[in-house]
Coordinates of C-alpha atoms in Angstrom, one line a residue:
E1 CA 7.6 -9.4 14.1
F2 CA 9.5 -6.4 13.0
L3 CA 6.5 -4.1 13.3
Q4 CA 5.6 -5.5 16.7
K5 CA 9.2 -4.8 17.9
L6 CA 8.9 -1.2 16.6
R7 CA 5.7 -0.8 18.5
E8 CA 7.4 -2.0 21.7
L9 CA 10.5 0.2 21.2
C10 CA 8.3 3.3 20.5
T11 CA 6.2 2.6 23.6
K12 CA 9.3 2.0 25.8
H13 CA 11.0 5.2 24.7
G14 CA 7.9 7.5 24.5
A15 CA 8.2 7.9 20.7
L16 CA 5.2 8.0 18.3
L17 CA 4.8 5.1 15.9
M18 CA 3.4 6.3 12.6
F19 CA 2.2 4.0 9.7
D20 CA 2.3 5.4 6.2
E21 CA -0.7 3.6 4.7
V22 CA -0.6 5.7 1.5
I23 CA -0.1 2.5 -0.6
S24 CA -1.3 -0.3 1.8
G25 CA -4.3 1.5 3.3
F26 CA -7.6 -0.1 2.5
R27 CA -5.8 -2.3 -0.1
V28 CA -4.7 -5.1 2.2
A29 CA -7.4 -4.9 4.9
P30 CA -10.2 -2.5 5.9
G31 CA -7.9 -1.1 8.5
G32 CA -4.8 -1.2 6.3
A33 CA -1.5 -2.9 7.2
A34 CA -1.9 -1.9 10.9
A35 CA -5.1 -4.0 11.1
L36 CA -3.7 -6.8 9.0
Y37 CA -0.7 -7.2 11.3
G38 CA -2.5 -6.3 14.5
I39 CA -0.3 -3.3 15.4
E40 CA -1.8 -0.1 16.7
P41 CA 0.2 2.9 15.6
D42 CA -0.1 6.3 17.3
L43 CA -0.6 8.0 13.9
V44 CA -1.6 6.7 10.5
A45 CA -1.6 8.5 7.1
F46 CA -3.8 7.7 4.1
G47 CA -3.6 9.0 0.6
K48 CA -5.9 9.3 -2.4
I49 CA -7.2 5.7 -2.0
L50 CA -9.3 7.3 0.7
G51 CA -11.1 9.5 -1.9
G52 CA -11.4 6.8 -4.5
G53 CA -8.5 8.3 -6.4
L54 CA -9.4 12.0 -6.0
P55 CA -6.9 14.4 -4.4
C56 CA -7.6 13.5 -0.8
A57 CA -5.5 12.5 2.2
A58 CA -6.0 12.1 5.9
F59 CA -4.1 11.3 9.0
G60 CA -5.4 10.1 12.3
G61 CA -4.5 8.7 15.6
S62 CA -5.4 8.0 19.1
A63 CA -7.4 10.6 21.0
A64 CA -4.4 11.3 23.2
T65 CA -2.2 12.0 20.2
M66 CA -4.8 13.9 18.2
A67 CA -5.5 16.1 21.3
H68 CA -2.2 17.9 20.5
L69 CA -3.9 19.5 17.4
A70 CA -5.9 22.7 17.5
P71 CA -8.4 23.5 18.7
L72 CA -7.6 21.3 21.7
G73 CA -3.9 21.5 21.5
K74 CA -1.2 23.9 20.3
A75 CA -0.3 22.3 16.9
Y76 CA -2.1 23.8 13.9
H77 CA -2.8 21.8 10.9
A78 CA -4.3 22.8 7.5
G79 CA -4.1 21.8 3.9
T80 CA -4.8 23.2 0.5
L81 CA -7.5 20.6 -0.2
S82 CA -8.8 20.3 3.4
G83 CA -12.5 19.6 3.3
N84 CA -12.8 19.8 -0.5
P85 CA -16.5 18.9 -1.0
L86 CA -16.0 16.6 -4.0
A87 CA -13.1 14.7 -2.4
M88 CA -15.0 14.3 0.9
A89 CA -18.1 13.0 -1.0
A90 CA -15.9 10.5 -2.8
G91 CA -14.2 9.5 0.4
K92 CA -17.5 8.9 2.1
A93 CA -18.7 6.8 -0.8
Q94 CA -15.3 4.9 -0.8
L95 CA -15.6 4.1 2.9
A96 CA -19.2 3.0 2.5
A97 CA -18.3 0.7 -0.3
L98 CA -15.5 -0.9 1.8
R99 CA -17.6 -1.3 4.9
D100 CA -19.1 -4.8 4.3
G101 CA -15.7 -6.4 3.4
S102 CA -16.8 -7.7 0.0
A103 CA -14.4 -5.5 -1.9
H104 CA -11.5 -6.9 0.0
A105 CA -12.7 -10.5 -0.6
R106 CA -12.9 -9.7 -4.3
L107 CA -9.5 -8.0 -4.4
E108 CA -7.9 -11.0 -2.6
A109 CA -9.5 -13.4 -5.1
L110 CA -8.3 -11.3 -8.0
G111 CA -4.8 -11.1 -6.5
A112 CA -4.7 -14.8 -6.0
R113 CA -5.8 -15.4 -9.6
L114 CA -3.2 -12.9 -10.9
E115 CA -0.5 -14.6 -8.8
A116 CA -1.4 -18.1 -10.0
G117 CA -1.5 -17.0 -13.7
V118 CA 1.8 -15.0 -13.5
T119 CA 3.5 -17.7 -11.5
A120 CA 2.4 -20.3 -14.1
A121 CA 3.7 -18.2 -17.0
I122 CA 7.0 -17.6 -15.2
E123 CA 7.5 -21.3 -14.5
A124 CA 6.5 -22.2 -18.1
A125 CA 9.0 -19.7 -19.6
R126 CA 11.6 -20.7 -17.0
L127 CA 12.2 -17.0 -16.1
P128 CA 14.3 -15.8 -13.2
V129 CA 11.4 -13.9 -11.7
R130 CA 9.4 -14.1 -8.5
M131 CA 6.0 -12.6 -7.8
V132 CA 5.5 -11.2 -4.4
R133 CA 1.9 -10.4 -3.4
L134 CA 0.0 -9.1 -0.4
G135 CA -3.7 -8.7 -1.0
S136 CA -4.1 -6.6 -4.1
L137 CA -0.5 -5.3 -4.0
F138 CA 2.1 -7.2 -6.1
W139 CA 5.7 -6.8 -7.2
L140 CA 7.9 -8.7 -9.6
S141 CA 11.4 -9.5 -8.4
F142 CA 13.7 -10.2 -11.4
S143 CA 15.9 -12.7 -9.6
T144 CA 15.6 -16.3 -8.4
D145 CA 17.0 -15.2 -5.0
A146 CA 14.7 -14.3 -2.1
P147 CA 13.1 -11.0 -3.0
P148 CA 14.9 -8.1 -1.4
R149 CA 13.1 -6.2 1.4
R150 CA 14.8 -2.9 0.7
A151 CA 15.0 -0.9 -2.6
D152 CA 18.8 -0.4 -2.2
R153 CA 19.2 -4.2 -2.4
I154 CA 17.7 -4.5 -5.9
P155 CA 20.6 -5.1 -8.3
A156 CA 20.8 -2.6 -11.2
S157 CA 20.8 -5.5 -13.6
C158 CA 17.3 -6.5 -12.3
A159 CA 16.1 -2.9 -12.9
D160 CA 17.4 -3.1 -16.5
V161 CA 15.6 -6.4 -17.1
Y162 CA 12.4 -4.9 -15.6
K163 CA 12.7 -2.0 -18.0
R164 CA 12.7 -4.3 -21.0
F165 CA 9.8 -6.3 -19.5
F166 CA 7.8 -3.2 -18.8
H167 CA 8.1 -2.0 -22.4
G168 CA 7.3 -5.5 -23.7
C169 CA 4.1 -5.5 -21.6
L170 CA 3.2 -1.9 -22.6
S171 CA 3.5 -2.8 -26.3
R172 CA 1.0 -5.6 -25.6
G173 CA -1.5 -3.3 -23.8
V174 CA -0.5 -4.3 -20.2
Q175 CA 0.1 -1.2 -18.0
L176 CA 2.5 -1.8 -15.1
A177 CA 4.3 0.6 -12.8
P178 CA 7.2 2.0 -14.8
S179 CA 9.9 1.4 -12.2
A180 CA 11.3 -1.8 -10.9
Y181 CA 11.1 -0.2 -7.4
E182 CA 7.3 0.3 -7.4
V183 CA 4.5 -2.1 -6.5
G184 CA 1.5 -2.7 -8.7
F185 CA -2.0 -2.9 -7.4
L186 CA -5.4 -4.2 -8.5
S187 CA -8.6 -2.3 -8.1
T188 CA -12.3 -3.3 -8.3

């Protein structure tokens, strides 16, 4: 609903809508969050997920938007790693592996399994924690309240609890994101 309203406002006012799919791209759906929610942004950015973890990034958009870039338009774009052969080969292989949809089905199944196991452990231990998951992305909210939707709404006390939880997991061989403000993600 929020994203649809953004799309409408951008269209109404002639502003570009850009989706940053650096985290969500290819993890939640073959077309990223834009495809999952049925919103067509004017521009989209992808990070190293595109290259299977290698230093690779890309942005794209509608033909009308991209026509502003050289050689058709006046805006010049270049990057240090633009066209790096190894990253491009990895990107091509990554996209080919995602094409049939089986990777997303597997990630969804793994995510659901993780969510069920973590939720059962949380309930058994009666911990004030909630797991939030979208596809292969997950986040632990250390509160029984509804999970916050903005980082500045995460109480400092929750970050302190997460820090202890993180180190407890790490000492048992479980690697999580080191910050209470980061999402975790599964991979195949």
